mmCIF file of C-alpha atoms in Angstrom:
data_model
loop_
_atom_site.group_PDB
_atom_site.id
_atom_site.type_symbol
_atom_site.label_atom_id
_atom_site.label_comp_id
_atom_site.label_asym_id
_atom_site.label_seq_id
_atom_site.Cartn_x
_atom_site.Cartn_y
_atom_site.Cartn_z
ATOM 1 C CA MET L 13 -64.427 66.384 21.522
ATOM 2 C CA ARG L 14 -64.069 69.571 19.468
ATOM 3 C CA ASN L 15 -67.681 70.119 18.448
ATOM 4 C CA GLN L 16 -66.936 73.286 16.493
ATOM 5 C CA ARG L 17 -64.524 71.319 14.331
ATOM 6 C CA LEU L 18 -66.678 68.260 13.862
ATOM 7 C CA THR L 19 -70.104 69.680 13.173
ATOM 8 C CA PRO L 20 -69.987 70.342 9.413
ATOM 9 C CA THR L 21 -67.932 67.278 8.717
ATOM 10 C CA VAL L 22 -70.206 64.878 10.535
ATOM 11 C CA MET L 23 -73.262 66.352 8.884
ATOM 12 C CA ALA L 24 -71.779 66.240 5.429
ATOM 13 C CA LEU L 25 -70.675 62.637 5.553
ATOM 14 C CA ALA L 26 -73.908 61.503 7.035
ATOM 15 C CA ALA L 27 -75.707 63.111 4.162
ATOM 16 C CA ALA L 28 -73.371 61.492 1.654
ATOM 17 C CA GLY L 29 -73.747 58.014 3.033
ATOM 18 C CA LEU L 30 -77.464 58.233 3.429
ATOM 19 C CA LEU L 31 -78.096 58.978 -0.219
ATOM 20 C CA THR L 32 -79.214 56.306 -2.607
ATOM 21 C CA ALA L 33 -77.370 55.640 -5.835
ATOM 22 C CA CYS L 34 -80.566 55.485 -7.849
ATOM 23 C CA GLY L 35 -82.007 58.944 -7.425
ATOM 24 C CA THR L 36 -84.539 58.157 -4.695
ATOM 25 C CA GLN L 37 -85.212 60.441 -1.755
ATOM 26 C CA THR L 38 -84.661 59.584 1.874
ATOM 27 C CA GLY L 39 -85.105 61.471 5.087
ATOM 28 C CA SER L 40 -86.274 60.692 8.577
ATOM 29 C CA GLY L 41 -85.876 63.933 10.432
ATOM 30 C CA SER L 42 -86.802 67.563 10.436
ATOM 31 C CA GLY L 43 -85.530 70.134 7.999
ATOM 32 C CA SER L 44 -87.711 69.445 4.990
ATOM 33 C CA ASP L 45 -87.368 73.094 4.018
ATOM 34 C CA GLY L 46 -83.610 73.073 4.443
ATOM 35 C CA GLY L 47 -80.921 71.883 6.831
ATOM 36 C CA SER L 48 -79.241 73.720 9.652
ATOM 37 C CA VAL L 49 -75.659 73.913 10.801
ATOM 38 C CA GLY L 50 -74.975 74.505 14.473
ATOM 39 C CA SER L 51 -71.528 75.956 13.938
ATOM 40 C CA GLU L 52 -69.718 79.030 12.710
ATOM 41 C CA PRO L 53 -69.541 79.555 8.933
ATOM 42 C CA ALA L 54 -65.730 79.587 9.134
ATOM 43 C CA ILE L 55 -65.636 75.815 9.596
ATOM 44 C CA THR L 56 -67.867 75.024 6.634
ATOM 45 C CA GLY L 57 -66.600 74.639 3.100
ATOM 46 C CA VAL L 58 -64.138 71.848 4.002
ATOM 47 C CA HIS L 59 -63.494 69.337 1.218
ATOM 48 C CA TRP L 60 -63.324 65.818 2.664
ATOM 49 C CA ASN L 61 -62.102 62.902 0.582
ATOM 50 C CA VAL L 62 -63.608 59.535 1.503
ATOM 51 C CA GLU L 63 -60.652 57.167 1.875
ATOM 52 C CA SER L 64 -62.201 53.870 2.975
ATOM 53 C CA LEU L 65 -65.180 52.107 4.484
ATOM 54 C CA THR L 66 -65.003 49.223 6.969
ATOM 55 C CA VAL L 67 -68.165 47.139 7.407
ATOM 56 C CA ASN L 68 -68.326 43.899 9.432
ATOM 57 C CA GLY L 69 -64.539 43.971 9.636
ATOM 58 C CA LYS L 70 -64.107 44.127 5.856
ATOM 59 C CA LYS L 71 -62.317 47.219 4.514
ATOM 60 C CA GLN L 72 -63.079 48.728 1.104
ATOM 61 C CA GLN L 73 -61.094 51.523 -0.534
ATOM 62 C CA ALA L 74 -63.252 54.380 -1.770
ATOM 63 C CA PRO L 75 -63.428 55.099 -5.516
ATOM 64 C CA SER L 76 -61.290 57.977 -6.717
ATOM 65 C CA GLY L 77 -63.229 61.217 -6.489
ATOM 66 C CA ALA L 78 -65.472 60.228 -3.576
ATOM 67 C CA HIS L 79 -65.852 63.362 -1.473
ATOM 68 C CA VAL L 80 -68.223 65.620 0.401
ATOM 69 C CA LYS L 81 -68.456 69.344 1.120
ATOM 70 C CA ILE L 82 -71.113 71.533 2.716
ATOM 71 C CA ASP L 83 -71.829 75.256 2.738
ATOM 72 C CA ASP L 84 -72.734 77.387 5.751
ATOM 73 C CA LYS L 85 -76.489 76.968 5.168
ATOM 74 C CA GLY L 86 -76.711 73.246 5.865
ATOM 75 C CA LYS L 87 -76.488 72.092 2.259
ATOM 76 C CA ALA L 88 -74.255 69.145 1.387
ATOM 77 C CA GLU L 89 -72.877 68.273 -2.029
ATOM 78 C CA GLY L 90 -70.361 65.705 -3.125
ATOM 79 C CA ASN L 91 -69.649 62.601 -5.141
ATOM 80 C CA TYR L 92 -69.370 58.919 -4.339
ATOM 81 C CA GLY L 93 -66.719 58.526 -7.021
ATOM 82 C CA CYS L 94 -69.450 58.022 -9.633
ATOM 83 C CA ASN L 95 -72.820 59.410 -8.545
ATOM 84 C CA GLY L 96 -73.132 62.959 -7.334
ATOM 85 C CA PHE L 97 -75.395 63.917 -4.442
ATOM 86 C CA SER L 98 -76.954 66.790 -2.539
ATOM 87 C CA ALA L 99 -78.891 66.992 0.726
ATOM 88 C CA ASP L 100 -80.113 69.164 3.583
ATOM 89 C CA VAL L 101 -78.299 68.351 6.835
ATOM 90 C CA SER L 102 -78.636 69.211 10.524
ATOM 91 C CA LEU L 103 -77.055 68.170 13.829
ATOM 92 C CA ASP L 104 -78.444 67.795 17.338
ATOM 93 C CA GLY L 105 -75.432 67.433 19.581
ATOM 94 C CA GLU L 106 -73.576 64.443 18.181
ATOM 95 C CA THR L 107 -76.591 62.982 16.390
ATOM 96 C CA VAL L 108 -76.877 63.592 12.669
ATOM 97 C CA ASP L 109 -80.233 64.045 10.932
ATOM 98 C CA PHE L 110 -80.879 64.534 7.241
ATOM 99 C CA ALA L 111 -83.681 65.374 4.787
ATOM 100 C CA ASN L 112 -84.344 65.594 1.063
ATOM 101 C CA ALA L 113 -81.272 63.529 0.185
ATOM 102 C CA ILE L 114 -80.984 62.867 -3.552
ATOM 103 C CA SER L 115 -78.366 61.454 -5.886
ATOM 104 C CA THR L 116 -77.798 60.988 -9.595
ATOM 105 C CA LYS L 117 -78.711 57.815 -11.497
ATOM 106 C CA ARG L 118 -75.543 56.823 -13.309
ATOM 107 C CA ALA L 119 -74.678 53.137 -13.649
ATOM 108 C CA CYS L 120 -71.318 52.763 -11.929
ATOM 109 C CA ASP L 121 -68.519 50.221 -11.867
ATOM 110 C CA LYS L 122 -68.198 50.886 -8.130
ATOM 111 C CA GLN L 123 -71.909 50.439 -7.377
ATOM 112 C CA ASP L 124 -71.076 47.901 -4.658
ATOM 113 C CA PHE L 125 -69.168 50.535 -2.687
ATOM 114 C CA GLU L 126 -72.010 53.030 -2.936
ATOM 115 C CA GLU L 127 -74.576 50.473 -1.755
ATOM 116 C CA THR L 128 -72.359 49.317 1.119
ATOM 117 C CA PHE L 129 -71.656 52.902 2.127
ATOM 118 C CA LYS L 130 -75.376 53.636 2.168
ATOM 119 C CA SER L 131 -76.210 50.541 4.243
ATOM 120 C CA ALA L 132 -73.412 51.107 6.736
ATOM 121 C CA ILE L 133 -74.560 54.503 7.950
ATOM 122 C CA ALA L 134 -78.204 54.709 6.916
ATOM 123 C CA LYS L 135 -79.339 54.384 10.542
ATOM 124 C CA GLY L 136 -77.518 57.543 11.652
ATOM 125 C CA ASP L 137 -76.076 58.282 15.105
ATOM 126 C CA LEU L 138 -72.536 58.480 13.794
ATOM 127 C CA LYS L 139 -69.728 59.099 16.281
ATOM 128 C CA ALA L 140 -66.829 61.236 15.065
ATOM 129 C CA ALA L 141 -63.134 61.394 15.984
ATOM 130 C CA VAL L 142 -60.624 63.841 14.491
ATOM 131 C CA ASP L 143 -56.854 63.461 14.407
ATOM 132 C CA GLY L 144 -55.219 66.300 12.470
ATOM 133 C CA ASP L 145 -56.579 66.186 8.935
ATOM 134 C CA LYS L 146 -58.093 62.724 9.491
ATOM 135 C CA LEU L 147 -61.702 62.037 10.397
ATOM 136 C CA THR L 148 -63.248 58.712 11.406
ATOM 137 C CA LEU L 149 -67.016 58.201 11.578
ATOM 138 C CA THR L 150 -68.200 55.137 13.475
ATOM 139 C CA THR L 151 -71.702 53.650 13.529
ATOM 140 C CA ASP L 152 -73.277 52.057 16.618
ATOM 141 C CA LYS L 153 -72.381 48.652 15.112
ATOM 142 C CA GLY L 154 -68.697 49.566 14.820
ATOM 143 C CA ASP L 155 -68.611 50.164 11.067
ATOM 144 C CA ARG L 156 -66.208 52.979 10.150
ATOM 145 C CA VAL L 157 -65.760 55.600 7.447
ATOM 146 C CA ALA L 158 -62.289 57.134 7.092
ATOM 147 C CA LEU L 159 -61.821 60.578 5.522
ATOM 148 C CA THR L 160 -59.038 63.066 4.893
ATOM 149 C CA SER L 161 -59.382 66.813 4.394
ATOM 150 C CA GLU L 162 -57.887 68.261 1.228
ATOM 151 C CA PRO L 163 -57.265 71.989 0.604
ATOM 152 C CA ASP L 164 -58.829 73.699 -2.394
ATOM 153 C CA VAL L 165 -56.576 74.440 -5.364
ATOM 154 C CA PRO L 166 -55.625 78.166 -5.469
ATOM 155 C CA LEU L 167 -56.319 80.429 -8.442
ATOM 156 C CA THR L 168 -52.743 81.666 -8.785
ATOM 157 C CA GLY L 169 -49.870 79.344 -9.554
ATOM 158 C CA THR L 170 -52.157 76.582 -10.829
ATOM 159 C CA LYS L 171 -52.142 75.408 -14.432
ATOM 160 C CA TRP L 172 -55.798 75.436 -15.518
ATOM 161 C CA ASN L 173 -56.549 73.090 -18.410
ATOM 162 C CA VAL L 174 -59.512 74.375 -20.430
ATOM 163 C CA ASN L 175 -62.080 71.591 -20.935
ATOM 164 C CA ALA L 176 -65.261 73.338 -22.087
ATOM 165 C CA ILE L 177 -66.612 76.592 -23.532
ATOM 166 C CA GLY L 178 -70.240 77.707 -23.458
ATOM 167 C CA ASP L 179 -72.653 80.586 -22.963
ATOM 168 C CA GLY L 180 -73.868 79.929 -19.424
ATOM 169 C CA LYS L 181 -76.747 77.701 -20.575
ATOM 170 C CA VAL L 182 -75.049 75.233 -22.894
ATOM 171 C CA SER L 183 -71.444 74.099 -22.536
ATOM 172 C CA ALA L 184 -69.477 72.077 -25.090
ATOM 173 C CA SER L 185 -66.292 70.109 -24.486
ATOM 174 C CA LEU L 186 -63.271 71.130 -26.527
ATOM 175 C CA PRO L 187 -62.926 69.402 -29.895
ATOM 176 C CA LYS L 188 -60.702 66.335 -29.916
ATOM 177 C CA GLU L 189 -58.076 68.178 -31.975
ATOM 178 C CA VAL L 190 -57.691 70.825 -29.255
ATOM 179 C CA ASP L 191 -58.357 68.783 -26.113
ATOM 180 C CA GLY L 192 -55.431 69.145 -23.704
ATOM 181 C CA LYS L 193 -53.837 71.978 -25.703
ATOM 182 C CA ALA L 194 -55.541 75.024 -24.154
ATOM 183 C CA HIS L 195 -54.543 76.207 -20.691
ATOM 184 C CA LEU L 196 -54.018 79.306 -18.523
ATOM 185 C CA THR L 197 -51.845 80.042 -15.474
ATOM 186 C CA PHE L 198 -52.396 83.136 -13.339
ATOM 187 C CA GLY L 199 -49.143 84.247 -11.769
ATOM 188 C CA LYS L 200 -48.596 86.044 -8.481
ATOM 189 C CA ASP L 201 -46.754 88.695 -10.519
ATOM 190 C CA GLY L 202 -50.022 89.994 -11.988
ATOM 191 C CA THR L 203 -49.820 88.219 -15.330
ATOM 192 C CA VAL L 204 -51.554 85.331 -17.058
ATOM 193 C CA ARG L 205 -49.774 82.964 -19.412
ATOM 194 C CA GLY L 206 -50.966 80.026 -21.394
ATOM 195 C CA LYS L 207 -52.005 78.566 -24.701
ATOM 196 C CA LEU L 208 -55.206 79.219 -26.622
ATOM 197 C CA GLY L 209 -55.251 75.903 -28.441
ATOM 198 C CA CYS L 210 -52.790 77.045 -31.073
ATOM 199 C CA ASN L 211 -50.900 80.230 -30.086
ATOM 200 C CA ASN L 212 -49.220 80.999 -26.794
ATOM 201 C CA VAL L 213 -50.567 84.047 -24.960
ATOM 202 C CA THR L 214 -49.573 86.455 -22.163
ATOM 203 C CA ALA L 215 -51.404 89.405 -20.621
ATOM 204 C CA LYS L 216 -51.696 91.470 -17.461
ATOM 205 C CA ALA L 217 -54.145 90.049 -14.903
ATOM 206 C CA GLU L 218 -55.443 91.984 -11.912
ATOM 207 C CA VAL L 219 -57.517 89.914 -9.482
ATOM 208 C CA LYS L 220 -59.956 91.840 -7.291
ATOM 209 C CA GLY L 221 -62.841 90.253 -5.427
ATOM 210 C CA ASP L 222 -64.604 87.798 -7.705
ATOM 211 C CA SER L 223 -63.376 89.355 -10.937
ATOM 212 C CA ILE L 224 -60.180 89.494 -12.984
ATOM 213 C CA THR L 225 -59.258 92.387 -15.260
ATOM 214 C CA LEU L 226 -57.287 90.987 -18.185
ATOM 215 C CA GLY L 227 -55.163 93.220 -20.380
ATOM 216 C CA ALA L 228 -54.748 93.106 -24.144
ATOM 217 C CA PRO L 229 -53.387 89.697 -25.183
ATOM 218 C CA ARG L 230 -49.902 89.306 -26.616
ATOM 219 C CA SER L 231 -49.648 86.094 -28.571
ATOM 220 C CA THR L 232 -47.493 84.215 -31.006
ATOM 221 C CA ARG L 233 -48.449 84.443 -34.683
ATOM 222 C CA MET L 234 -48.939 80.864 -35.810
ATOM 223 C CA MET L 235 -51.578 80.377 -38.498
ATOM 224 C CA CYS L 236 -54.427 78.379 -36.951
ATOM 225 C CA GLN L 237 -57.141 76.519 -38.785
ATOM 226 C CA GLY L 238 -60.250 74.503 -38.032
ATOM 227 C CA ALA L 239 -61.050 73.636 -34.411
ATOM 228 C CA ALA L 240 -57.856 75.308 -33.121
ATOM 229 C CA ALA L 241 -58.763 78.616 -34.758
ATOM 230 C CA ASP L 242 -62.343 78.428 -33.502
ATOM 231 C CA THR L 243 -61.269 77.653 -29.923
ATOM 232 C CA GLU L 244 -58.708 80.442 -29.966
ATOM 233 C CA LYS L 245 -61.291 82.953 -31.168
ATOM 234 C CA LYS L 246 -63.594 82.073 -28.269
ATOM 235 C CA LEU L 247 -60.844 82.190 -25.640
ATOM 236 C CA LEU L 248 -59.692 85.610 -26.841
ATOM 237 C CA LYS L 249 -63.057 86.983 -25.667
ATOM 238 C CA LEU L 250 -61.708 86.726 -22.112
ATOM 239 C CA PHE L 251 -59.040 89.340 -22.760
ATOM 240 C CA ASP L 252 -58.949 93.132 -22.843
ATOM 241 C CA GLY L 253 -61.707 93.471 -20.252
ATOM 242 C CA LYS L 254 -63.124 92.234 -16.965
ATOM 243 C CA VAL L 255 -64.214 88.640 -16.390
ATOM 244 C CA SER L 256 -65.900 87.125 -13.353
ATOM 245 C CA TYR L 257 -64.504 83.911 -11.943
ATOM 246 C CA LYS L 258 -65.641 81.118 -9.644
ATOM 247 C CA LEU L 259 -63.445 78.522 -7.983
ATOM 248 C CA THR L 260 -64.536 75.078 -6.887
ATOM 249 C CA HIS L 261 -62.280 72.511 -5.228
ATOM 250 C CA GLN L 262 -60.276 71.738 -8.376
ATOM 251 C CA GLY L 263 -62.212 73.702 -10.975
ATOM 252 C CA LEU L 264 -62.386 77.225 -12.385
ATOM 253 C CA SER L 265 -64.999 78.994 -14.487
ATOM 254 C CA LEU L 266 -64.404 82.329 -16.220
ATOM 255 C CA THR L 267 -67.282 84.413 -17.593
ATOM 256 C CA ALA L 268 -66.497 87.095 -20.173
ATOM 257 C CA ALA L 269 -68.457 90.328 -20.636
ATOM 258 C CA ASP L 270 -70.380 88.875 -23.606
ATOM 259 C CA GLY L 271 -71.490 85.821 -21.587
ATOM 260 C CA THR L 272 -68.901 83.357 -22.870
ATOM 261 C CA VAL L 273 -68.131 80.844 -20.103
ATOM 262 C CA VAL L 274 -64.812 78.999 -20.047
ATOM 263 C CA SER L 275 -64.460 75.978 -17.749
ATOM 264 C CA ALA L 276 -61.139 74.515 -16.657
ATOM 265 C CA ASN L 277 -59.739 71.879 -14.327
ATOM 266 C CA ALA L 278 -56.554 72.079 -12.283
ATOM 267 C CA ASP L 279 -53.605 70.136 -13.656
ATOM 268 C CA LEU L 280 -53.289 67.692 -10.759
ATOM 269 C CA LYS L 281 -49.994 66.261 -11.989
ATOM 270 C CA GLN L 282 -48.481 69.724 -11.700
ATOM 271 C CA GLU L 283 -50.006 70.213 -8.237
ATOM 272 C CA LYS L 284 -48.481 66.966 -6.954
ATOM 273 C CA GLN L 285 -45.050 68.069 -8.154
ATOM 274 C CA LYS L 286 -45.128 71.256 -6.081
#
């Protein structure tokens, strides 16, 4: 068994399954002040989609969006497809331990899956088997969790649909009139192109480290009013200066010099067509 490959994955899924869907805390092992990861940081940060769960011979498909990912400090975060979760995780050989596991309290249509998932692996001692990008976790009773790794969406070449604008403390979704009409695409040719909610825009874009230097915007000259004009005014704050950026699995946040924060999601339909 390739322990260096399996360590973060096993820990992460154990943490995910051991969380409750009602915001309670669980934890039977050590690590109350944080988890530990007995592996190299290079193998952390893997996004694993939960595909299915088989309990007592009955197979259930996982809700869309169910996933788990850990960092190199033994922290796990993810989503059951409805409720999000976080936990400290550690591993002793092939035995998973967890502490301080918490989850959100949303009422979910797929609550039955979350409860079954929790029950299936709540007793720990999961055995792992990897085959390419597939992972299977098996309990001592023979129940199984099937997962597939999925690469993160890259900054360049991805169409980023703007979904919210805020100031770092408060974020507001785009108005209904503009929703789905504002987007940006960073090209490998050092440019950014997109739409500000009303006018099309292009500019130079130099990516360096965790920041992007955007040039002066060149845009069309349509007359914009109401929500479109307001959204465009806010998005223009990103240009003609340096912005910091942060990528998640399928998300992007851009922070302008004045503190304006623009959030966007990858256009998954476009990604599937590539």
